[in-house]
Coordinates of C-alpha atoms in Angstrom, one line a residue:
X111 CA 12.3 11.3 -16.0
X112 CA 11.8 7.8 -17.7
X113 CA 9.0 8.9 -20.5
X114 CA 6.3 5.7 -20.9
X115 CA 4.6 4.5 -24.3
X116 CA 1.5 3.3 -21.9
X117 CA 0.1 6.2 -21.1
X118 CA -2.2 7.4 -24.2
X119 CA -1.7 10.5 -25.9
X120 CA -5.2 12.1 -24.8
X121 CA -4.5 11.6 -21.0
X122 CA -2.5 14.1 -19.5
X123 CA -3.0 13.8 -16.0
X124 CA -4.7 11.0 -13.4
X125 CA -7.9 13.1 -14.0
X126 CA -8.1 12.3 -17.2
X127 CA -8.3 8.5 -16.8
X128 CA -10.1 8.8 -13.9
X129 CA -13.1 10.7 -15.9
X130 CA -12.5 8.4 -18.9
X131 CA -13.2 5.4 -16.8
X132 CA -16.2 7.3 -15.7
X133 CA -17.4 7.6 -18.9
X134 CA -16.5 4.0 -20.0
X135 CA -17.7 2.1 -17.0
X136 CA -20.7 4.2 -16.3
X137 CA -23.8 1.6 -14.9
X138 CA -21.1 -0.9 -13.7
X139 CA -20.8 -0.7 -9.3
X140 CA -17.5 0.9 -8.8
X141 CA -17.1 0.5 -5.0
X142 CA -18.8 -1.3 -1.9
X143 CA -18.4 -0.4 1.1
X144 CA -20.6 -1.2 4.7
X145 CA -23.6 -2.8 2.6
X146 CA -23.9 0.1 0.3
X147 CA -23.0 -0.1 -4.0
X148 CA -22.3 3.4 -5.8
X149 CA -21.5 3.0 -9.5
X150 CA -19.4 4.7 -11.7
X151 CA -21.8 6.8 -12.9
X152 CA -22.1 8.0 -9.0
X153 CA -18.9 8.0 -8.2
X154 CA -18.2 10.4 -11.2
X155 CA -21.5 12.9 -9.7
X156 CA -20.3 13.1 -6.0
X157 CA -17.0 13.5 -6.9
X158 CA -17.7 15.8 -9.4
X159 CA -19.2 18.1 -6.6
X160 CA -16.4 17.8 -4.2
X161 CA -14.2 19.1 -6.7
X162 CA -17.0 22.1 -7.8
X163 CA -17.3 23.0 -3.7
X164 CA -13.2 23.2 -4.0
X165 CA -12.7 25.4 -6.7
X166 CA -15.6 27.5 -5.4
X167 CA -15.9 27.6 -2.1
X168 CA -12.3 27.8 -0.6
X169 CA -8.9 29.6 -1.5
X170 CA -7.3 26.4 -2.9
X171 CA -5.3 26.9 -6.4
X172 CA -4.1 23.8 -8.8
X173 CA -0.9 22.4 -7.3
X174 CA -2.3 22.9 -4.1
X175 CA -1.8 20.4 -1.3
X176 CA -5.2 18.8 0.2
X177 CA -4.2 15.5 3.2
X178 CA -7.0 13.2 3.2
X179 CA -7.1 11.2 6.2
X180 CA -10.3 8.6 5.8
X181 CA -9.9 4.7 6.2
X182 CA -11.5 2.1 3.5
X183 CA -15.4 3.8 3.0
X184 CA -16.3 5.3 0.0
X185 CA -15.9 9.0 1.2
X186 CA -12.3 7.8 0.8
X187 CA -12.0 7.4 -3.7
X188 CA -14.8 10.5 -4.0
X189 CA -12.2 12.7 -2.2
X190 CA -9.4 11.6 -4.0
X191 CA -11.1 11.4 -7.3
X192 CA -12.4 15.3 -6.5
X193 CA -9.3 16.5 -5.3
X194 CA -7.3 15.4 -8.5
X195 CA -10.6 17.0 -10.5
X196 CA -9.9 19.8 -8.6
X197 CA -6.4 20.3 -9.9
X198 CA -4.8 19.8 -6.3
X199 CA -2.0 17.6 -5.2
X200 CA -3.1 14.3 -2.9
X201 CA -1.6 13.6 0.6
X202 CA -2.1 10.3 1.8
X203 CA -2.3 9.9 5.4
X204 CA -3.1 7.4 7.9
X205 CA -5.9 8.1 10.4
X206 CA -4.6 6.4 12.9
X207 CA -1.5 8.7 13.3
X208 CA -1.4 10.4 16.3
X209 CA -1.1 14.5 16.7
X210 CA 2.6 14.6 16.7
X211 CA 3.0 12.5 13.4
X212 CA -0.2 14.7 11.4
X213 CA 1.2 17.7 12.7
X214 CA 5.0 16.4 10.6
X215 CA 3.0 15.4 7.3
X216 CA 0.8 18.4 7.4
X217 CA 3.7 21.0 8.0
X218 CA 5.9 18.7 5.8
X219 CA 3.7 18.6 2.7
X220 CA 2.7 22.0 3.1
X221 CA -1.2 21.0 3.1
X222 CA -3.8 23.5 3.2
X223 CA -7.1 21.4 3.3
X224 CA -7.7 18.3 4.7
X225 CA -10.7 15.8 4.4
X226 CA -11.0 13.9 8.1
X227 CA -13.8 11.4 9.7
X228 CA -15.5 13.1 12.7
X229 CA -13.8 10.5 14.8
X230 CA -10.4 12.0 14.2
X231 CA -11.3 15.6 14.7
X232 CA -10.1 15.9 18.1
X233 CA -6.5 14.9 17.4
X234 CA -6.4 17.6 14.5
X235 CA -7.9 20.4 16.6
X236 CA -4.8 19.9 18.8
X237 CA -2.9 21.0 16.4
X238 CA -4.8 22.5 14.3
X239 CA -2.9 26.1 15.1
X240 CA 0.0 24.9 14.2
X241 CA -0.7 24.3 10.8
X242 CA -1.2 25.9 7.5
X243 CA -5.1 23.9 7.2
X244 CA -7.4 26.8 6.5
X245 CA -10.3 24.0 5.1
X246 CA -11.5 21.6 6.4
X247 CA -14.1 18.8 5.7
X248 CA -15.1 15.9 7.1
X249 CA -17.4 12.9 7.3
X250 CA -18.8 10.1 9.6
X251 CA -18.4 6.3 8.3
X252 CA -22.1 6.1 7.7
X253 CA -22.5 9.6 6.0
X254 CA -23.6 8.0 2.6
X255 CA -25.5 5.6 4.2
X256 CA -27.8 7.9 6.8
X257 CA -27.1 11.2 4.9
X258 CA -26.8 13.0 8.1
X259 CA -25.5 16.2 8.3
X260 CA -22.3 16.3 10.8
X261 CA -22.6 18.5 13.5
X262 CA -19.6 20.4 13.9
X263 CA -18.1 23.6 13.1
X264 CA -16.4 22.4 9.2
X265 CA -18.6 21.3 6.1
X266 CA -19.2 17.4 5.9
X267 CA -20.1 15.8 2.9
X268 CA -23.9 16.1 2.5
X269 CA -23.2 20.5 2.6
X270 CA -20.5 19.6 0.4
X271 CA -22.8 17.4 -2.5
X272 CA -26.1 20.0 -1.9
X273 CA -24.0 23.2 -2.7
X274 CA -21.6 21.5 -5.3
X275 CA -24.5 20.1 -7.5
X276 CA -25.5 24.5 -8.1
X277 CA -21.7 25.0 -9.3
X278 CA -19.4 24.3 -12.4
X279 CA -17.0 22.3 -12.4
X280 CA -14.1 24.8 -13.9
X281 CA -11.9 23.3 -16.6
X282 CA -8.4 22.4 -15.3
X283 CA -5.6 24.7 -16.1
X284 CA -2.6 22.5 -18.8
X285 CA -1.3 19.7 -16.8
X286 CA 1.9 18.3 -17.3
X287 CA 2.8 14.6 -16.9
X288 CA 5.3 15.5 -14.8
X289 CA 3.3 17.6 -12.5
X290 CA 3.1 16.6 -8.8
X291 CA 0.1 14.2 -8.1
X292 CA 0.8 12.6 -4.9
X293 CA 2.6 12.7 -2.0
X294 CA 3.2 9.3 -0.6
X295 CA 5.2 9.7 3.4
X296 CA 7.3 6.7 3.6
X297 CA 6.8 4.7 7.0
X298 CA 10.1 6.3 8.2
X299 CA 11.5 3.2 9.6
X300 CA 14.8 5.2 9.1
X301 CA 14.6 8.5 10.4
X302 CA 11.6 10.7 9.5
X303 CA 9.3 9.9 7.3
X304 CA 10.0 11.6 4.1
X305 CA 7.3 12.5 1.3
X306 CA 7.9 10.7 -2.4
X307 CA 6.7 12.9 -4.7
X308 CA 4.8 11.3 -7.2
X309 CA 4.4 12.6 -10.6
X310 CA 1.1 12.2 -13.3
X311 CA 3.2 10.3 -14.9
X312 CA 4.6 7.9 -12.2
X313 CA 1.0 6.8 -11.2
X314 CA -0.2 6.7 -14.7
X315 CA 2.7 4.5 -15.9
X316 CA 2.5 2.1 -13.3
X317 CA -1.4 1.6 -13.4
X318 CA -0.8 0.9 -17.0
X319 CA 2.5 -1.4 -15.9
X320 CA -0.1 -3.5 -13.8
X321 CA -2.2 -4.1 -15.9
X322 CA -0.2 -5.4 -18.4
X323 CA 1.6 -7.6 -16.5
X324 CA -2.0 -8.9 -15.3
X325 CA -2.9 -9.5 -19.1
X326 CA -6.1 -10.7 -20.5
X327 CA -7.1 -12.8 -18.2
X328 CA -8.3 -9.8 -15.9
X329 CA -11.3 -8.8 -17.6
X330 CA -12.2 -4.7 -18.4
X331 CA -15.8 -4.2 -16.7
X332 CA -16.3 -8.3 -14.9
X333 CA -14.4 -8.2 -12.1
X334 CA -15.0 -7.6 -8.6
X335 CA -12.0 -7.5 -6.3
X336 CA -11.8 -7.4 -2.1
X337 CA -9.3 -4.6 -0.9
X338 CA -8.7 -5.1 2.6
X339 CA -5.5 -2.7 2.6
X340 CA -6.0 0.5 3.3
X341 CA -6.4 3.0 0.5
X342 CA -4.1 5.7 2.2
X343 CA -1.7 2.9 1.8
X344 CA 0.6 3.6 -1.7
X345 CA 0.0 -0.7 -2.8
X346 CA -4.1 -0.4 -2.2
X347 CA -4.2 3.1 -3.7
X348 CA -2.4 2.6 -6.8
X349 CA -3.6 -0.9 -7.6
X350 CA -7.2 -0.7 -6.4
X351 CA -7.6 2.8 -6.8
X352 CA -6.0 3.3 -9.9
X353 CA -5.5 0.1 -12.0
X354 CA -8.4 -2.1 -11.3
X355 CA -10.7 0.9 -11.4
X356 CA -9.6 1.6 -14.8
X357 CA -10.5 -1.7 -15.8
X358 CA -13.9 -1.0 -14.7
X359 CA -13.5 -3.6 -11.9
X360 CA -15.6 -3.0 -8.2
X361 CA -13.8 -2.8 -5.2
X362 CA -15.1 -4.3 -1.9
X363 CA -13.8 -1.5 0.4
X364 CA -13.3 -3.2 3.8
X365 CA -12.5 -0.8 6.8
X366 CA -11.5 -3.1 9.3
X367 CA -9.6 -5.7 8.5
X368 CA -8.6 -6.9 11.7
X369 CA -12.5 -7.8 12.4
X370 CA -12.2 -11.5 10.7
X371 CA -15.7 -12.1 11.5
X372 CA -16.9 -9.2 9.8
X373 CA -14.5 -9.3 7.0
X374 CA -16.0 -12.5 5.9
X375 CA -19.3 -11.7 6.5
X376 CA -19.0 -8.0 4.1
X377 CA -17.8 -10.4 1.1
X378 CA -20.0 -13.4 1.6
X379 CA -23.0 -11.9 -0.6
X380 CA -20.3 -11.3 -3.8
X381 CA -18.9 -14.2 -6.2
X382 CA -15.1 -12.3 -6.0
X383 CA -12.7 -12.9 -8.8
X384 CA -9.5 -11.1 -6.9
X385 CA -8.1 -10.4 -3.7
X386 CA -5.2 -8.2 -2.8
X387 CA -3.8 -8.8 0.8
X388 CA -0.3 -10.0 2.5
X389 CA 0.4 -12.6 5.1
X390 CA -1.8 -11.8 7.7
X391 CA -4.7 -11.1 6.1
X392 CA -4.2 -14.8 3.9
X393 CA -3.8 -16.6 7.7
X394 CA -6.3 -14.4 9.4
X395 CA -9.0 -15.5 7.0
X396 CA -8.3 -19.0 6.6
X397 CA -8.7 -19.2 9.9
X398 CA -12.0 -18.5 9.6
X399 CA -14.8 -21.6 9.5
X400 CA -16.9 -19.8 7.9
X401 CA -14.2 -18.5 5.3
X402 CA -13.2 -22.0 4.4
X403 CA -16.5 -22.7 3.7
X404 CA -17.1 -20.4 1.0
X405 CA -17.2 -20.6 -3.2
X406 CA -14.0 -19.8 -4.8
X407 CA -15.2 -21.1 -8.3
X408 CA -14.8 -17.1 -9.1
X409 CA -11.6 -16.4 -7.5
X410 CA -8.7 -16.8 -10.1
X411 CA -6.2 -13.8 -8.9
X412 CA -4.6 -13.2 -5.1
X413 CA -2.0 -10.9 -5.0
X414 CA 0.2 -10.2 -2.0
X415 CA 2.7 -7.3 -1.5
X416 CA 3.8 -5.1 1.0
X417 CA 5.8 -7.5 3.1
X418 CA 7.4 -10.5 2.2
X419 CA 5.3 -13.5 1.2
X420 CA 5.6 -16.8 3.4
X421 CA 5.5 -20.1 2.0
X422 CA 3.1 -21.2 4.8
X423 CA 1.1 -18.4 4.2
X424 CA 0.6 -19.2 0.5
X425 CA 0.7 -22.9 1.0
X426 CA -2.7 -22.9 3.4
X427 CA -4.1 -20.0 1.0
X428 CA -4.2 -22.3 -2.2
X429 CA -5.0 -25.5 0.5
X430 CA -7.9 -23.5 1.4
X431 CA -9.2 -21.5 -2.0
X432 CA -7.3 -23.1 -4.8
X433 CA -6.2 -20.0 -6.0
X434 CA -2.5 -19.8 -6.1
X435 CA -0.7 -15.9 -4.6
X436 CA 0.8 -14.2 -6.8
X437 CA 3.8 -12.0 -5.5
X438 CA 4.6 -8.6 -6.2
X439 CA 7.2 -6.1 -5.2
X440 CA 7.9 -2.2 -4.5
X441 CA 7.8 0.9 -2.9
X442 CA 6.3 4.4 -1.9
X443 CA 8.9 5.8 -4.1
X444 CA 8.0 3.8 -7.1
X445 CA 4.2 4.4 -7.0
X446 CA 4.8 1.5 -6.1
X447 CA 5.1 -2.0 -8.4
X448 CA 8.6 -2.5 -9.5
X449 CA 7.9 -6.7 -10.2
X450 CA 5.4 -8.8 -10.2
X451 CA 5.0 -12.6 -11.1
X452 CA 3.0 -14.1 -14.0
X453 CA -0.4 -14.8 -12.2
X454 CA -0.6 -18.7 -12.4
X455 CA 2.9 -19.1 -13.8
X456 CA 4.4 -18.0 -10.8
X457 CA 7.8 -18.7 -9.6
X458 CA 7.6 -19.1 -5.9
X459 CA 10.0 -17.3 -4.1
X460 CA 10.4 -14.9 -5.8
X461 CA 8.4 -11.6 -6.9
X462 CA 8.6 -12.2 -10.3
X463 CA 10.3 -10.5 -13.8
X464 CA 10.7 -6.8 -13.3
X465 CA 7.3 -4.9 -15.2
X466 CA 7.3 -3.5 -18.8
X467 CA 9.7 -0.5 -19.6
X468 CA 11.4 -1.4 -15.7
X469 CA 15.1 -1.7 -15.3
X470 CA 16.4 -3.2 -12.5
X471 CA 20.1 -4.2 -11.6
X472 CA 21.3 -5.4 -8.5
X473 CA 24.4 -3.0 -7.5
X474 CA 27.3 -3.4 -5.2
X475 CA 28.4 -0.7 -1.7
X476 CA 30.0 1.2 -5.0
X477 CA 27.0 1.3 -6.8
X478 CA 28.3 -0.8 -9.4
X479 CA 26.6 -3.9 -11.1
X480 CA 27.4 -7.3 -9.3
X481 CA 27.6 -10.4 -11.2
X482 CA 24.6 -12.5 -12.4
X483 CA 23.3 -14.3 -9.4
X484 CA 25.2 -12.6 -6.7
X485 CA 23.4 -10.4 -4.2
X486 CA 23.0 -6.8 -4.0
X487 CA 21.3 -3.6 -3.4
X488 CA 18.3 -3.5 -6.1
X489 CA 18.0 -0.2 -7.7
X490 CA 15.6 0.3 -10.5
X491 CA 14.9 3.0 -13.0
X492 CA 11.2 3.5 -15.3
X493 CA 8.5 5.8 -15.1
X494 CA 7.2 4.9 -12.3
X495 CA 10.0 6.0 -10.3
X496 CA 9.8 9.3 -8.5
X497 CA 11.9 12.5 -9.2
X498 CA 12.4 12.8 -5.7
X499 CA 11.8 13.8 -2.3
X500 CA 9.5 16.9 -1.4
X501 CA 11.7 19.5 -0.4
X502 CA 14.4 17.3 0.4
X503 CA 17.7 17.4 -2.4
X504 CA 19.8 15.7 -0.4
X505 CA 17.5 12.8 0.9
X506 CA 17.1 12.4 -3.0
X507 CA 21.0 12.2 -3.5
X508 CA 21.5 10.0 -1.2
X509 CA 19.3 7.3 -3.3
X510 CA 19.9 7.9 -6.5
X511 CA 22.8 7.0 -8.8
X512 CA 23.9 9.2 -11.3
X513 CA 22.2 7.8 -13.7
X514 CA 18.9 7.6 -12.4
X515 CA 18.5 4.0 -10.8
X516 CA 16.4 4.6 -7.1
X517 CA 18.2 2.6 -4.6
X518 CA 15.7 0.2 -2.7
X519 CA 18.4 0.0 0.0
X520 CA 16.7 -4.2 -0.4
X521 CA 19.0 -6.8 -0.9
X522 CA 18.3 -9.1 -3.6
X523 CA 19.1 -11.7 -6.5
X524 CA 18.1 -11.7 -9.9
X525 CA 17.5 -15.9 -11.1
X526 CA 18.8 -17.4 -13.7
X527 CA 15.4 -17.4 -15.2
X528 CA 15.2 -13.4 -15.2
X529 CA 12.8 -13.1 -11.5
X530 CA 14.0 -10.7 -8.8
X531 CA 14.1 -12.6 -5.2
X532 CA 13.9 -10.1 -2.2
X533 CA 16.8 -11.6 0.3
X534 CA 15.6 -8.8 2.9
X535 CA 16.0 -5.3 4.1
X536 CA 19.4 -4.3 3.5
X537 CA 19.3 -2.5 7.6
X538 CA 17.4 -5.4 9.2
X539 CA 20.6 -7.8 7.6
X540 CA 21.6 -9.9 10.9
X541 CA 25.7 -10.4 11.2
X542 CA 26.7 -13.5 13.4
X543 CA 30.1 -14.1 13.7
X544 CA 30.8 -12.5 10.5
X545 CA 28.4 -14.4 8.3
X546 CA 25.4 -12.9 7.4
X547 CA 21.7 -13.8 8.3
X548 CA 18.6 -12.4 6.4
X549 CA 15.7 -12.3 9.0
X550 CA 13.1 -13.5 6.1
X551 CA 14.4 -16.8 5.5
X552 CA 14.5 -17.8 9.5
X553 CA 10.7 -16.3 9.8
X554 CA 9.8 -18.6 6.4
X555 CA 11.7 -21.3 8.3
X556 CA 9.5 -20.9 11.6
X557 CA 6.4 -19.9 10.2
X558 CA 6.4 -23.5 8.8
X559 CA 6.3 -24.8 12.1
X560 CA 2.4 -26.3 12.7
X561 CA 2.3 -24.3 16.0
X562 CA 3.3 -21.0 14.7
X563 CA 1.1 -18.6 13.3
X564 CA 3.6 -15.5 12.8
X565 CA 7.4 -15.1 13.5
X566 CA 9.7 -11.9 13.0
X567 CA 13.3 -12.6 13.6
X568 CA 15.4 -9.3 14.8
X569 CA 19.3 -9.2 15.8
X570 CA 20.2 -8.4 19.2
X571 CA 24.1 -7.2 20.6
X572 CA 26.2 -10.0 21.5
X573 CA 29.7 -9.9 23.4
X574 CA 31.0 -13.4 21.6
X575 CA 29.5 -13.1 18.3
X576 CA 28.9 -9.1 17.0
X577 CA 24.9 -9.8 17.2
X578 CA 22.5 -12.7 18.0
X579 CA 19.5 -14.2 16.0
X580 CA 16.1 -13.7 18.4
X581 CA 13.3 -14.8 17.1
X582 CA 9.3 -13.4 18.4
X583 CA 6.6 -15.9 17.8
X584 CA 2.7 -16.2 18.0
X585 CA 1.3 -20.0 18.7
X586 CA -1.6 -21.4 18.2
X587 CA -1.2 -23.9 20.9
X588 CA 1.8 -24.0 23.9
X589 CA 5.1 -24.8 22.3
X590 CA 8.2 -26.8 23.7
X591 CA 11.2 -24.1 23.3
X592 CA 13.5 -26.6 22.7
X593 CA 11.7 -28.8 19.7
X594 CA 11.1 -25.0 18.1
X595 CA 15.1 -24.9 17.8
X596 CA 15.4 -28.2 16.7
X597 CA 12.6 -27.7 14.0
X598 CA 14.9 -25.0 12.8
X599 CA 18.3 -26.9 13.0
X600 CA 17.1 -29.2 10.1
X601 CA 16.3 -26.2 7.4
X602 CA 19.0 -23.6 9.1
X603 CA 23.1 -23.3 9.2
X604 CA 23.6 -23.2 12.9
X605 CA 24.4 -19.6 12.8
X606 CA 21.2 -19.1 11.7
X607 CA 19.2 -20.5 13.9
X608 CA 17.3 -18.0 16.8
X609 CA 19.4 -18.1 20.0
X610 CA 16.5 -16.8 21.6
X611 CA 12.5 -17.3 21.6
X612 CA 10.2 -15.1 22.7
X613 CA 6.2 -16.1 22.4
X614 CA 3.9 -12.9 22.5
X615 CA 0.2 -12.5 22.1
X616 CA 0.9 -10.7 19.4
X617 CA 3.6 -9.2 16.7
X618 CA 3.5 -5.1 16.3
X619 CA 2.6 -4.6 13.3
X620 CA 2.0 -1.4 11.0
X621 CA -1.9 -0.3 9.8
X622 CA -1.2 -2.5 6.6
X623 CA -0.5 -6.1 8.6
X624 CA 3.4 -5.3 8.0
X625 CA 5.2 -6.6 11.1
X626 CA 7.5 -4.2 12.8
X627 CA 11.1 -5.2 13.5
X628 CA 12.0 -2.1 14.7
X629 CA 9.8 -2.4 17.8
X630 CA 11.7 -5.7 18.5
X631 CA 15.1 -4.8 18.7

């Protein structure tokens, strides 16, 4: 395990620098969420609690697994914050997973407790049996607002605050850096989704990563930052969660994203200085009248991750707020930033110089280095990389080289100036006629087009040529089939260009705005 000179000598696990940001940030707001503030200060007392109710009230030891399953309210950082208080291991999930895929990441992990809104109940109590969940708690998405007891058989919040402010919080047992923290279920766009198990150390390092690539200009205890992305999500909960919070900046929690009209309205009232988001998101809300009518004197950092960035998308975000995107890159299994791009010196394209104390090299089917400027698998190796999967040696293997670098399984090119450029998934790589197509540069391609709003580009079977280019579009407007492939012809070899068009209402994407290719093929 890559050791890291970041993380201080006094903090020995993520609740350490979660309680000294408490301490250091104490009268500053922490989070926002529905219309409501709760400072540090607060944030350190309910949490606090949950944590006391934990180690009192149930049969949970340190090391234990606890799934918390909450979208963007505040409930969501007090239970994460309480549980890693409490000495117990975090397991992100999405609420919106349906019974068969909680009842995989429950078993998987091994979870014992589990913190759920009282809208989700239903799906757990079908398999509720099934598990190994002896506590539960849960909460309604105006709890904190109302402080109304939930009626239902488990403990919600307000028991949970009243009977953990009459306990001690019990002083954790020696953590080790390398101690399980997290773990982190990748999407399982390959097979089944497999838990990363992220370390103290892994999280700690690459909070610490961030914001040092961010530098000075990100100010400790000024800034207030929109997170749209779900906190469940390893990219909001690691950057927002982790590394803005220990700068003492506030997060503008925002639970639905996908309700533009309420999105802008939640961060109207607040001068924001940074926004964390992807493509859809950017579109969605310049798309927005009353959006593009806003102040953006304030905002002087936009960050975009998770999915490739599109030049339209970053073109009409600076058209619209003057604030340029800055690209970043990684994964569940690295905690997750492996690069990330100078904010206002970025090099468009590309997602920037690889983070301090990160190696990345781009590696050929043999694992072995490839030339400077020739394409590869990227494979990097730091502290923020995980020791492996839970419970599963042989998944690990499978991505790791013998000397430690994690296999992305992303193609990619490292410039001659020293930035990585993400070509594409190395299993969504198109092969026409025995030339290869990367799906992200036809979808940049078309997403230029005036008409089109979103594109994903998938390859289909084909008798004459191995596989076909097909391309899935949205429009803002009805669109000429023809002058769409023509559009293309003058940016794309001809074997690139999509042999077939297909406009939808809408792309599947994942919870996070990631479009789905799978669903396309």
């Amino acid at each position: 395990m890559a050791t890291s000179t970041l993380i201080p000598n006094n903090i020995k696990c993520l609740a350490d620098y979660i309680e000294h940001t408490f301490s250091e940030f104490q009268d500053r707001p922490a989070y926002s969420a529905l219309g409501q503030e709760k400072t540090f200060a607060e944030i350190e007392d309910l949490s606090g609690k949950f944590a006391s109710w934990l180690q009192h009230n149930t049969d949970l030891q340190p090391g234990d697994r606890i799934a918390i399953q909450l979208p963007n309210l505040i409930q969501h950082p007090i239970a994460v914050y309480g549980a890693l208080r409490a000495g117990l291991v975090v397991v992100n999930t999405n609420p919106l997973y349906t019974p068969k895929e909680m009842l995989h990441q429950f078993n998987d992990s091994g979870a014992k407790a589990l913190v759920i809104l009282s809208d989700f109940l239903p799906k757990f109590e079908e398999i509720k049996e099934k598990t190994f969940i002896k506590t539960v708690i849960v909460t309604s998405a105006t709890q904190l607002l109302d402080q109304k007891q939930v009626v239902c058989e488990y403990p919600c919040y307000e028991q949970i605050f009243s009977q953990g402010a009459l306990l001690d919080l019990l002083p954790r047992k020696d953590t080790d850096l390398d101690d399980t923290a997290i773990l982190q279920y990748t999407g399982g766009t390959t097979g089944v989704s497999k838990g990363a198990t992220l370390t103290h150390r892994n999280v700690l390092a690459n909070s610490a990563q961030t914001q040092d690539r961010l530098g000075q200009s990100f100010v400790a205890g000024k800034e207030i930052v929109v997170c749209p992305l779900p906190l469940y999500h390893i990219y909001a909960f690691t950057v927002n969660m982790m590394a803005f919070f220990g700068k003492g900046a506030m997060n503008i929690l925002i639970p639905n994203p996908r309700d533009m009209e309420g999105f802008v309205n939640t961060i109207k009232p607040y001068p924001f200085t940074a926004l964390a988001g992807l493509n859809t998101i950017f579109v969605g809300l310049c798309s927005q009248s009353a959006f593009r009518d806003m102040d953006f004197s304030h905002l002087k950092l936009t960050i975009s991750g998770g999915t490739a960035l599109t030049k339209a998308a970053a073109d009409l975000w600076f058209q619209t707020t003057g604030c340029t995107v800055t690209e970043g890159y990684g994964l569940s299994e690295t905690a997750p930033v492996l690069a990330f791009n100078q904010p206002g010196k970025e090099v468009l394209g590309t997602v920037g110089p690889a983070l301090i104390e990160t190696e990345i090299e781009i590696l050929d089917d043999k694992d072995q280095p490839v030339e400077q400027g020739r394409e590869g698998q990227v494979a990097a190796r730091g502290p923020q990389v995980m020791p492996g999967y839970w419970q599963r040696p042989e998944e690990t293997d499978k991505v790791m080289t013998k000397d430690g670098f994690f296999k992305t399984g992303d193609v990619g090119v490292i410039t001659s100036d020293g930035c990585l450029k993400i070509v594409d998934r190395l299993k969504d790589l198109i092969i026409v006629s025995g030339f290869n197509v990367y799906p992200n540069e036809v979808e940049d391609v078309l997403a230029q087009h005036p008409q089109i709003l979103e594109a994903a580009v998938v390859g289909k079977e084909d008798e004459k040529t191995q596989e076909r280019v097909c391309a899935f579009i949205t429009v803002s407007s009805p669109i000429d089939e023809e002058e769409v492939i023509a559009f293309c012809r003058k940016s794309l070899t001809a074997y690139k260009v999509p042999k077939e068009l297909n406009v939808l209402q809408e792309l599947p994407k994942s919870t996070v705005g990631k479009v789905l290719r799978r669903e396309l093929r």
